Short mmCIF file of C-alpha atoms in Angstrom, two decimals:
data_model
loop_
_atom_site.label_atom_id
_atom_site.label_comp_id
_atom_site.label_asym_id
_atom_site.label_seq_id
_atom_site.Cartn_x
_atom_site.Cartn_y
_atom_site.Cartn_z
CA MET A 1 -5.51 -8.27 33.99
CA GLY A 2 -7.48 -5.04 33.96
CA ARG A 3 -10.39 -4.60 36.35
CA GLY A 4 -13.51 -4.49 34.00
CA GLY A 5 -11.29 -3.93 30.98
CA GLN A 6 -10.81 -6.29 27.89
CA LEU A 7 -9.01 -9.57 28.84
CA LYS A 8 -6.43 -10.30 26.30
CA GLU A 9 -6.83 -13.81 24.61
CA THR A 10 -3.43 -15.00 25.65
CA ASP A 11 -4.23 -14.20 29.25
CA ARG A 12 -7.48 -16.17 29.55
CA GLU A 13 -5.85 -19.50 30.29
CA THR A 14 -3.68 -17.98 33.00
CA VAL A 15 -6.59 -16.19 34.66
CA SER A 16 -8.92 -19.34 34.67
CA GLU A 17 -6.39 -21.12 36.87
CA LYS A 18 -6.71 -18.20 39.66
CA THR A 19 -9.37 -16.61 41.72
CA GLY A 20 -9.50 -12.83 42.34
CA GLY A 21 -10.13 -11.86 38.87
CA VAL A 22 -12.59 -9.05 38.12
CA TYR A 23 -14.57 -9.43 34.74
CA THR A 24 -17.24 -7.79 32.64
CA TRP A 25 -20.29 -9.51 31.12
CA GLU A 26 -18.61 -9.25 27.72
CA GLN A 27 -15.85 -11.27 28.89
CA VAL A 28 -18.16 -13.94 30.48
CA GLN A 29 -20.09 -14.24 27.46
CA SER A 30 -17.15 -14.99 25.39
CA HIS A 31 -16.67 -18.44 27.34
CA THR A 32 -19.42 -20.47 25.80
CA SER A 33 -17.76 -23.18 23.70
CA LYS A 34 -17.62 -26.82 24.63
CA ASN A 35 -14.17 -26.61 25.76
CA ASP A 36 -14.29 -23.19 27.54
CA GLN A 37 -17.30 -22.47 29.73
CA TRP A 38 -17.88 -19.79 32.37
CA LEU A 39 -21.04 -18.87 34.14
CA VAL A 40 -22.17 -16.32 37.06
CA ILE A 41 -23.87 -17.10 40.18
CA ASP A 42 -24.65 -14.33 42.64
CA ARG A 43 -21.90 -12.22 40.99
CA LYS A 44 -19.21 -14.80 41.38
CA VAL A 45 -17.55 -15.96 38.06
CA TYR A 46 -17.00 -19.79 37.72
CA ASN A 47 -15.07 -21.88 35.20
CA ILE A 48 -17.22 -24.88 34.69
CA THR A 49 -15.45 -26.36 31.74
CA LYS A 50 -14.06 -29.50 33.47
CA TRP A 51 -16.83 -29.62 35.95
CA ALA A 52 -19.74 -29.90 33.48
CA LYS A 53 -18.90 -33.35 32.56
CA ARG A 54 -19.18 -34.51 36.16
CA HIS A 55 -22.28 -32.40 36.89
CA PRO A 56 -24.85 -34.77 38.51
CA GLY A 57 -27.66 -33.16 36.46
CA GLY A 58 -25.68 -33.93 33.24
CA PHE A 59 -23.26 -31.73 31.36
CA ARG A 60 -26.02 -30.34 29.03
CA VAL A 61 -28.01 -28.60 31.50
CA ILE A 62 -25.24 -26.62 32.97
CA SER A 63 -23.69 -25.93 29.65
CA HIS A 64 -26.94 -24.24 28.56
CA TYR A 65 -26.15 -21.46 30.89
CA ALA A 66 -22.53 -20.90 29.78
CA GLY A 67 -21.92 -17.18 29.42
CA GLU A 68 -24.97 -16.36 31.45
CA ASP A 69 -26.10 -15.69 34.88
CA ALA A 70 -27.28 -18.93 36.39
CA SER A 71 -28.35 -17.46 39.81
CA GLU A 72 -31.87 -18.29 39.46
CA PRO A 73 -31.82 -21.87 38.07
CA PHE A 74 -29.06 -22.51 40.38
CA SER A 75 -31.44 -21.45 43.36
CA ALA A 76 -34.37 -23.37 41.72
CA PHE A 77 -32.47 -26.81 41.40
CA HIS A 78 -30.48 -26.86 44.57
CA PRO A 79 -32.57 -27.36 47.81
CA ASP A 80 -29.21 -27.16 49.78
CA PRO A 81 -27.11 -24.30 48.23
CA LYS A 82 -24.62 -24.49 51.24
CA PHE A 83 -23.81 -28.18 50.31
CA VAL A 84 -23.33 -27.45 46.68
CA GLN A 85 -20.79 -24.60 47.62
CA LYS A 86 -18.08 -27.18 48.49
CA PHE A 87 -18.19 -28.07 44.56
CA LEU A 88 -18.43 -24.47 43.51
CA LYS A 89 -15.40 -23.10 45.38
CA PRO A 90 -12.75 -24.81 43.41
CA LEU A 91 -14.29 -23.50 40.17
CA LEU A 92 -14.36 -19.82 41.30
CA ILE A 93 -12.08 -17.53 39.24
CA GLY A 94 -13.23 -14.10 40.22
CA GLU A 95 -16.31 -11.89 40.18
CA LEU A 96 -18.14 -9.15 38.32
CA ALA A 97 -16.68 -5.67 38.17
CA GLU A 98 -18.51 -3.33 40.49
CA THR A 99 -19.66 -1.42 37.47
CA GLU A 100 -21.51 -4.38 35.96
CA PRO A 101 -25.07 -5.02 36.60
CA SER A 102 -26.04 -8.28 38.48
CA GLN A 103 -28.05 -9.48 35.56
CA ASP A 104 -27.20 -10.13 32.04
CA ARG A 105 -28.42 -9.04 28.84
CA SER A 106 -32.12 -7.49 28.83
CA LYS A 107 -33.12 -9.33 31.85
CA ASN A 108 -35.32 -7.27 34.12
CA ALA A 109 -33.59 -6.54 37.36
CA THR A 110 -36.83 -5.59 39.23
CA ILE A 111 -38.61 -8.77 38.00
CA MET A 112 -35.64 -10.85 39.29
CA GLN A 113 -35.53 -9.09 42.73
CA ASP A 114 -39.18 -9.58 43.19
CA PHE A 115 -39.12 -13.27 42.29
CA LYS A 116 -36.17 -13.74 44.75
CA ALA A 117 -38.29 -12.06 47.55
CA LEU A 118 -41.23 -14.37 46.73
CA ARG A 119 -38.98 -17.53 46.72
CA ALA A 120 -37.89 -16.35 50.25
CA GLN A 121 -41.35 -15.63 51.25
CA VAL A 122 -42.93 -19.05 50.17
CA LYS A 123 -39.92 -20.81 51.90
CA LYS A 124 -40.50 -18.90 55.08
CA GLN A 125 -44.01 -20.01 54.84
CA GLY A 126 -42.96 -23.76 54.88
CA LEU A 127 -44.10 -24.48 51.33
CA PHE A 128 -40.86 -26.21 50.59
CA ASP A 129 -41.59 -28.58 53.47
CA ALA A 130 -43.01 -32.06 52.27
CA ARG A 131 -45.70 -34.10 54.14
CA PRO A 132 -44.45 -37.48 54.22
CA SER A 133 -48.00 -39.01 54.58
CA PHE A 134 -48.86 -37.61 51.26
CA PHE A 135 -46.18 -39.39 49.38
CA LEU A 136 -46.69 -42.63 51.42
CA LEU A 137 -50.40 -42.69 50.51
CA HIS A 138 -49.66 -42.03 47.03
CA LEU A 139 -47.12 -44.96 46.93
CA GLY A 140 -49.67 -47.05 48.68
CA HIS A 141 -52.46 -46.63 46.00
CA ILE A 142 -49.88 -47.56 43.37
CA LEU A 143 -48.92 -50.70 45.14
CA LEU A 144 -52.59 -51.59 45.81
CA LEU A 145 -53.56 -51.12 42.12
CA GLU A 146 -50.44 -53.56 41.11
CA VAL A 147 -51.29 -56.18 43.77
CA LEU A 148 -55.17 -56.09 43.07
CA ALA A 149 -54.60 -56.52 39.23
CA TYR A 150 -52.53 -59.42 39.64
CA LEU A 151 -54.74 -61.06 42.22
CA ILE A 152 -57.87 -60.48 39.86
CA LEU A 153 -56.17 -62.26 36.97
CA LEU A 154 -54.67 -65.00 39.39
CA GLN A 155 -58.14 -65.70 40.80
CA TRP A 156 -60.61 -65.27 38.07
CA GLY A 157 -58.55 -65.90 35.02
CA THR A 158 -57.36 -63.93 32.00
CA GLY A 159 -60.54 -63.45 29.88
CA TRP A 160 -60.84 -60.39 27.63
CA THR A 161 -62.91 -58.43 30.02
CA LEU A 162 -60.59 -58.90 33.04
CA THR A 163 -57.57 -58.41 30.96
CA LEU A 164 -59.00 -55.05 29.80
CA LEU A 165 -59.94 -54.04 33.41
CA CYS A 166 -56.57 -55.06 34.75
CA SER A 167 -54.61 -53.37 31.92
CA VAL A 168 -56.51 -50.12 32.85
CA MET A 169 -55.64 -50.58 36.50
CA LEU A 170 -51.77 -51.33 35.72
CA ALA A 171 -51.84 -48.47 33.31
CA THR A 172 -53.04 -46.17 36.11
CA ALA A 173 -50.38 -47.44 38.36
CA GLN A 174 -47.63 -46.80 35.92
CA ALA A 175 -48.80 -43.30 35.25
CA GLN A 176 -49.11 -42.50 38.86
CA ALA A 177 -45.63 -44.01 39.53
CA GLY A 178 -44.45 -41.66 36.75
CA TRP A 179 -45.86 -38.71 38.69
CA LEU A 180 -44.27 -40.06 41.94
CA GLN A 181 -40.73 -40.67 40.48
CA HIS A 182 -40.96 -37.14 39.29
CA ASP A 183 -41.37 -35.92 42.74
CA PHE A 184 -38.25 -37.80 44.08
CA GLY A 185 -36.28 -36.78 40.79
CA HIS A 186 -36.93 -33.03 41.77
CA LEU A 187 -35.46 -33.64 45.38
CA SER A 188 -38.93 -32.35 46.62
CA VAL A 189 -39.72 -35.23 49.20
CA PHE A 190 -36.89 -35.62 51.63
CA LYS A 191 -34.70 -32.83 53.03
CA LYS A 192 -31.55 -34.76 52.26
CA SER A 193 -31.03 -35.25 48.45
CA LYS A 194 -29.35 -38.55 49.18
CA TRP A 195 -32.58 -40.10 50.15
CA ASN A 196 -34.53 -38.59 47.36
CA HIS A 197 -31.88 -40.24 44.75
CA ILE A 198 -32.22 -43.59 46.44
CA VAL A 199 -35.89 -43.58 46.56
CA HIS A 200 -36.07 -42.24 42.95
CA LYS A 201 -33.92 -45.15 41.70
CA PHE A 202 -36.52 -47.49 43.25
CA VAL A 203 -39.64 -45.94 42.09
CA ILE A 204 -38.47 -45.25 38.63
CA GLY A 205 -36.25 -48.36 38.30
CA HIS A 206 -38.30 -51.20 40.09
CA LEU A 207 -41.78 -49.83 39.68
CA LYS A 208 -41.41 -48.74 36.09
CA GLY A 209 -38.43 -50.28 34.65
CA ALA A 210 -36.73 -47.08 33.63
CA SER A 211 -33.53 -45.04 34.31
CA ALA A 212 -33.15 -42.13 36.93
CA ASN A 213 -30.12 -40.81 35.38
CA TRP A 214 -31.62 -40.85 31.99
CA TRP A 215 -34.64 -39.11 33.36
CA ASN A 216 -32.49 -36.44 35.29
CA HIS A 217 -30.28 -35.63 32.38
CA ARG A 218 -33.34 -35.22 29.92
CA HIS A 219 -35.76 -33.45 32.37
CA PHE A 220 -33.50 -30.92 34.00
CA GLN A 221 -32.72 -29.63 30.48
CA HIS A 222 -36.58 -29.11 29.94
CA HIS A 223 -36.76 -27.15 33.18
CA ALA A 224 -33.65 -25.04 32.57
CA LYS A 225 -34.62 -24.00 29.05
CA PRO A 226 -38.39 -24.96 28.52
CA ASN A 227 -39.53 -24.79 24.78
CA THR A 228 -36.20 -23.44 23.62
CA PHE A 229 -34.78 -25.20 20.53
CA MET A 230 -31.44 -27.05 20.90
CA LYS A 231 -31.77 -26.98 24.69
CA ASP A 232 -35.34 -28.53 25.68
CA PRO A 233 -35.19 -32.17 24.61
CA ASP A 234 -38.84 -32.44 25.06
CA ILE A 235 -39.46 -30.37 21.76
CA TYR A 236 -36.90 -32.37 19.73
CA MET A 237 -39.47 -34.03 17.47
CA LEU A 238 -37.06 -35.83 15.09
CA ASP A 239 -38.67 -33.59 12.26
CA ILE A 240 -42.01 -35.40 12.65
CA PHE A 241 -43.72 -32.25 13.89
CA VAL A 242 -43.01 -28.36 13.50
CA LEU A 243 -43.78 -26.55 16.75
CA GLY A 244 -44.42 -22.75 17.58
CA LYS A 245 -44.33 -19.82 15.12
CA THR A 246 -40.57 -19.66 14.23
CA GLN A 247 -39.61 -23.36 13.19
CA PRO A 248 -42.55 -23.93 10.85
CA VAL A 249 -41.63 -20.78 8.93
CA GLU A 250 -37.86 -21.66 8.77
CA TYR A 251 -38.59 -25.37 7.55
CA GLY A 252 -40.98 -23.94 4.99
CA MET A 253 -38.57 -21.51 3.71
CA LYS A 254 -35.80 -24.13 3.48
CA LYS A 255 -38.39 -26.34 1.64
CA ILE A 256 -38.11 -29.09 4.18
CA LYS A 257 -40.94 -31.57 3.87
CA THR A 258 -39.89 -34.55 5.93
CA MET A 259 -43.63 -34.86 6.77
CA PRO A 260 -46.80 -33.28 5.42
CA TYR A 261 -46.68 -30.79 8.37
CA ASN A 262 -50.04 -29.14 7.47
CA HIS A 263 -51.73 -32.42 8.53
CA GLN A 264 -49.71 -32.99 11.67
CA HIS A 265 -52.78 -32.03 13.94
CA LYS A 266 -54.28 -35.26 12.49
CA TYR A 267 -51.36 -37.63 12.40
CA PHE A 268 -50.39 -36.62 15.91
CA PHE A 269 -53.10 -38.87 17.27
CA PHE A 270 -51.37 -42.00 15.52
CA VAL A 271 -47.76 -40.95 16.40
CA ALA A 272 -47.26 -39.26 19.76
CA PRO A 273 -49.76 -40.66 22.31
CA PRO A 274 -49.76 -44.32 21.39
CA LEU A 275 -46.02 -44.50 20.49
CA LEU A 276 -43.97 -42.20 22.80
CA ILE A 277 -43.76 -44.56 25.85
CA PRO A 278 -43.81 -48.22 24.34
CA VAL A 279 -41.68 -47.46 21.46
CA PHE A 280 -39.39 -44.29 21.62
CA TYR A 281 -38.84 -44.08 25.43
CA ASN A 282 -38.46 -48.01 25.95
CA PHE A 283 -35.72 -47.91 23.07
CA ASN A 284 -34.08 -44.68 24.20
CA ILE A 285 -33.93 -45.77 27.83
CA MET A 286 -32.31 -49.14 27.08
CA LYS A 287 -30.03 -47.71 24.51
CA THR A 288 -28.77 -44.86 27.03
CA MET A 289 -28.26 -47.20 29.96
CA ILE A 290 -26.20 -49.59 27.91
CA SER A 291 -24.21 -47.08 25.90
CA ARG A 292 -23.39 -45.11 28.99
CA ARG A 293 -22.57 -48.44 31.05
CA ASP A 294 -24.98 -47.35 33.58
CA TRP A 295 -25.23 -50.66 35.38
CA VAL A 296 -26.73 -49.55 38.42
CA ASP A 297 -29.87 -48.10 36.84
CA LEU A 298 -29.94 -51.06 34.34
CA SER A 299 -29.98 -53.53 37.45
CA TRP A 300 -32.79 -51.50 38.92
CA ALA A 301 -34.73 -51.56 35.65
CA MET A 302 -34.15 -55.44 35.37
CA THR A 303 -35.85 -55.94 38.76
CA PHE A 304 -39.06 -54.58 37.15
CA TYR A 305 -38.84 -56.75 34.17
CA LEU A 306 -38.15 -59.94 36.29
CA ARG A 307 -41.01 -59.30 38.54
CA TYR A 308 -43.28 -58.59 35.74
CA PHE A 309 -42.47 -61.61 33.72
CA TYR A 310 -42.27 -63.84 36.82
CA CYS A 311 -46.01 -62.76 37.55
CA TYR A 312 -47.51 -62.71 34.18
CA VAL A 313 -45.73 -65.46 32.10
CA PRO A 314 -47.47 -68.20 33.96
CA LEU A 315 -50.86 -66.42 33.23
CA TYR A 316 -50.24 -65.35 29.61
CA GLY A 317 -47.38 -67.11 28.30
CA VAL A 318 -44.18 -65.15 26.97
CA PHE A 319 -45.64 -63.63 23.78
CA GLY A 320 -49.06 -62.98 25.61
CA SER A 321 -47.34 -61.24 28.57
CA ILE A 322 -45.21 -59.03 26.12
CA ALA A 323 -48.49 -57.91 24.38
CA PHE A 324 -50.15 -57.34 27.72
CA TYR A 325 -47.00 -55.19 28.79
CA LEU A 326 -47.13 -53.27 25.39
CA PHE A 327 -50.91 -52.51 25.85
CA ILE A 328 -50.27 -51.25 29.35
CA ARG A 329 -47.58 -48.93 27.97
CA PHE A 330 -49.87 -47.90 25.14
CA LEU A 331 -52.48 -46.82 27.52
CA GLU A 332 -50.15 -44.95 29.97
CA SER A 333 -48.56 -43.18 26.78
CA HIS A 334 -51.71 -41.52 25.90
CA TRP A 335 -52.11 -40.33 29.70
CA PHE A 336 -48.59 -39.17 29.90
CA VAL A 337 -48.66 -37.30 26.44
CA TRP A 338 -51.88 -35.34 26.96
CA MET A 339 -50.97 -34.34 30.55
CA THR A 340 -47.53 -33.13 29.97
CA GLN A 341 -48.11 -31.47 26.60
CA MET A 342 -51.40 -29.49 27.24
CA SER A 343 -49.17 -27.02 29.55
CA HIS A 344 -46.39 -26.58 27.16
CA LEU A 345 -47.22 -27.27 23.52
CA PRO A 346 -49.54 -24.31 23.01
CA MET A 347 -47.03 -21.90 24.61
CA GLU A 348 -44.26 -20.06 23.13
CA ILE A 349 -41.56 -22.22 21.48
CA ASP A 350 -38.53 -20.50 19.89
CA HIS A 351 -34.80 -20.15 19.99
CA GLU A 352 -32.84 -18.97 23.03
CA LYS A 353 -33.91 -15.55 24.42
CA GLN A 354 -31.91 -15.36 27.58
CA GLN A 355 -34.76 -14.12 29.84
CA ASP A 356 -35.16 -13.86 33.28
CA TRP A 357 -36.42 -17.04 35.13
CA LEU A 358 -40.10 -15.84 36.11
CA THR A 359 -40.66 -14.30 32.33
CA MET A 360 -39.18 -17.31 30.67
CA GLN A 361 -41.25 -19.94 32.61
CA LEU A 362 -44.48 -18.06 32.28
CA GLN A 363 -44.09 -17.80 28.64
CA THR A 364 -43.57 -21.35 28.15
CA THR A 365 -45.97 -22.79 30.74
CA CYS A 366 -49.81 -22.55 31.70
CA ASN A 367 -51.98 -24.06 34.40
CA VAL A 368 -54.96 -26.15 34.17
CA GLU A 369 -57.78 -25.58 36.66
CA GLN A 370 -57.63 -27.24 40.07
CA SER A 371 -59.82 -29.90 41.34
CA PHE A 372 -59.31 -33.12 43.02
CA PHE A 373 -59.47 -34.97 39.93
CA ASN A 374 -57.29 -32.71 37.88
CA ASP A 375 -54.72 -32.89 40.57
CA TRP A 376 -54.53 -36.63 40.64
CA LEU A 377 -54.92 -37.14 36.92
CA SER A 378 -51.87 -34.95 36.21
CA GLY A 379 -49.85 -35.43 39.28
CA HIS A 380 -50.36 -31.95 40.27
CA LEU A 381 -48.73 -30.63 36.89
CA ASN A 382 -51.75 -28.77 36.17
CA PHE A 383 -49.94 -26.34 38.58
CA GLN A 384 -47.21 -26.34 35.83
CA ILE A 385 -46.27 -22.71 36.44
CA GLU A 386 -45.55 -23.09 40.04
CA HIS A 387 -43.85 -26.27 39.38
CA HIS A 388 -41.46 -24.60 36.85
CA LEU A 389 -40.84 -21.72 39.07
CA PHE A 390 -40.07 -23.83 42.03
CA PRO A 391 -39.17 -27.30 40.89
CA THR A 392 -38.00 -28.45 44.42
CA MET A 393 -41.42 -27.68 46.03
CA PRO A 394 -43.52 -30.54 47.04
CA ARG A 395 -46.45 -30.65 44.63
CA HIS A 396 -49.09 -30.62 47.47
CA ASN A 397 -48.19 -26.86 48.04
CA TYR A 398 -48.48 -25.72 44.58
CA TYR A 399 -51.98 -24.36 45.14
CA LEU A 400 -50.76 -22.23 48.19
CA ALA A 401 -47.99 -20.76 46.15
CA ALA A 402 -50.10 -20.03 43.06
CA PRO A 403 -52.09 -16.87 44.40
CA GLN A 404 -48.80 -15.23 45.23
CA VAL A 405 -47.30 -15.88 41.90
CA GLN A 406 -50.34 -14.53 40.33
CA GLN A 407 -50.08 -11.43 42.24
CA LEU A 408 -46.43 -11.00 41.30
CA CYS A 409 -47.23 -11.67 37.44
CA GLU A 410 -50.15 -8.90 37.58
CA LYS A 411 -47.69 -6.52 39.26
CA HIS A 412 -45.24 -6.84 36.23
CA GLY A 413 -47.80 -7.44 33.44
CA ILE A 414 -46.86 -10.86 32.82
CA PRO A 415 -49.67 -13.20 31.51
CA TYR A 416 -50.60 -16.09 33.90
CA GLN A 417 -52.58 -18.28 31.83
CA MET A 418 -55.32 -20.79 33.37
CA LYS A 419 -57.41 -23.23 31.47
CA THR A 420 -60.06 -25.75 31.85
CA MET A 421 -58.81 -29.43 31.32
CA TRP A 422 -60.85 -29.65 27.97
CA GLN A 423 -59.30 -26.38 26.58
CA GLY A 424 -55.92 -27.65 27.63
CA LEU A 425 -56.43 -30.67 25.53
CA VAL A 426 -58.01 -28.81 22.56
CA ASP A 427 -55.32 -26.15 22.42
CA VAL A 428 -52.77 -29.08 21.89
CA VAL A 429 -54.37 -29.95 18.66
CA LYS A 430 -55.06 -26.26 17.64
CA CYS A 431 -51.39 -25.24 18.02
CA LEU A 432 -50.38 -28.14 15.86
CA LYS A 433 -52.77 -26.99 13.29
CA THR A 434 -51.59 -23.33 13.48
CA SER A 435 -48.05 -24.38 13.16
CA GLY A 436 -48.62 -26.73 10.12
CA ASP A 437 -50.49 -24.06 8.42
CA LEU A 438 -47.50 -21.48 9.00
CA TRP A 439 -45.26 -24.29 7.46
CA LEU A 440 -47.45 -24.61 4.44
CA ASP A 441 -47.74 -20.90 3.61
CA ALA A 442 -43.87 -20.49 4.15
CA TYR A 443 -43.30 -23.58 1.88
CA LEU A 444 -45.59 -22.31 -0.98
CA HIS A 445 -45.06 -18.64 -0.85
CA LYS A 446 -41.65 -17.75 0.71
#
């Protein structure tokens, strides 16, 4: 086993069972298959092949970094690195050779070092410390909307006007509960991960009828490799849309015409906002819980449906309460789609580039101007840049970190995009039209 030299194929299995090996990046990068995965964290080399299946965040999110330096996402996702070390220790097989750089491929070492310093700085400033009162008040206004809507219908009847009013109130509660579960899912409220996980199951399960595990396995992939084909499930569009500047040309050259993509900016209004939550998410969540035999999450979700139908079947009947539920989800879906897509869809969408954390996140996310209303409407995800750079940071501190992030971006010449809310929404439609035009040109002429 040569130090820093080429490792023979026949020696790899033996080496993987031991610690103390010294490896080159070339050797690490050769272990990227499903049944053979290595990665690097702080110059230590780990064999994650077996562990990936047991990884709490899902096997895909950790596998996306096979053959790479995962130091930055490791720090970003784990608020208590010392606790995680006990899981890493058995996976350790060695370290990088002294002659090897700490960063892999063409990642910028200076940017990585400066971002590490920024992370330490904002942590020292207490920006990773949550204010419990903020989240308690947020939960309180969700519960208040739920109770008021029910009492209004119970007291004054189910006429069309009151039904519409209460639909808006309940859709608002659902949207805000969506932002709240997002906080607990990112472990950004309690210091102990255990309590975040417990409350997350309550909020997403009992208040929303969804699955914590489904959300975790899906959403962490998005954060690990945002807007990256085959790695970010949020841009997997089932061939209904083509996104970015690369995919449309590829589809056009292959003469793929599943949909009239040059009109996607028009049919988007009839497909994504109205159908994502009431149709796709509802079906996908239930299918995932049942197929994976996730009985704990399924039980939590059932408490939501039992509570909902217990309250509303006496008022609307079985079919009426189902229609009422779907209409609430229809309204919530519009809210969710526009708020989440305005910060990602107009940004760079492409194949894997193996960039450093700061560069990758800034190229795939943008911010929307701060105001009390914008913060509330988007669950503070108008600070999408800060959220992606520091996913475990409590959202009420994003605005304090933002000026420091901007300074670092200016230093390294990395664009930091800030838009108005209106511009963010308009850009969603514009980018779909641009991608559709690229597809049509490639389809007809290439």
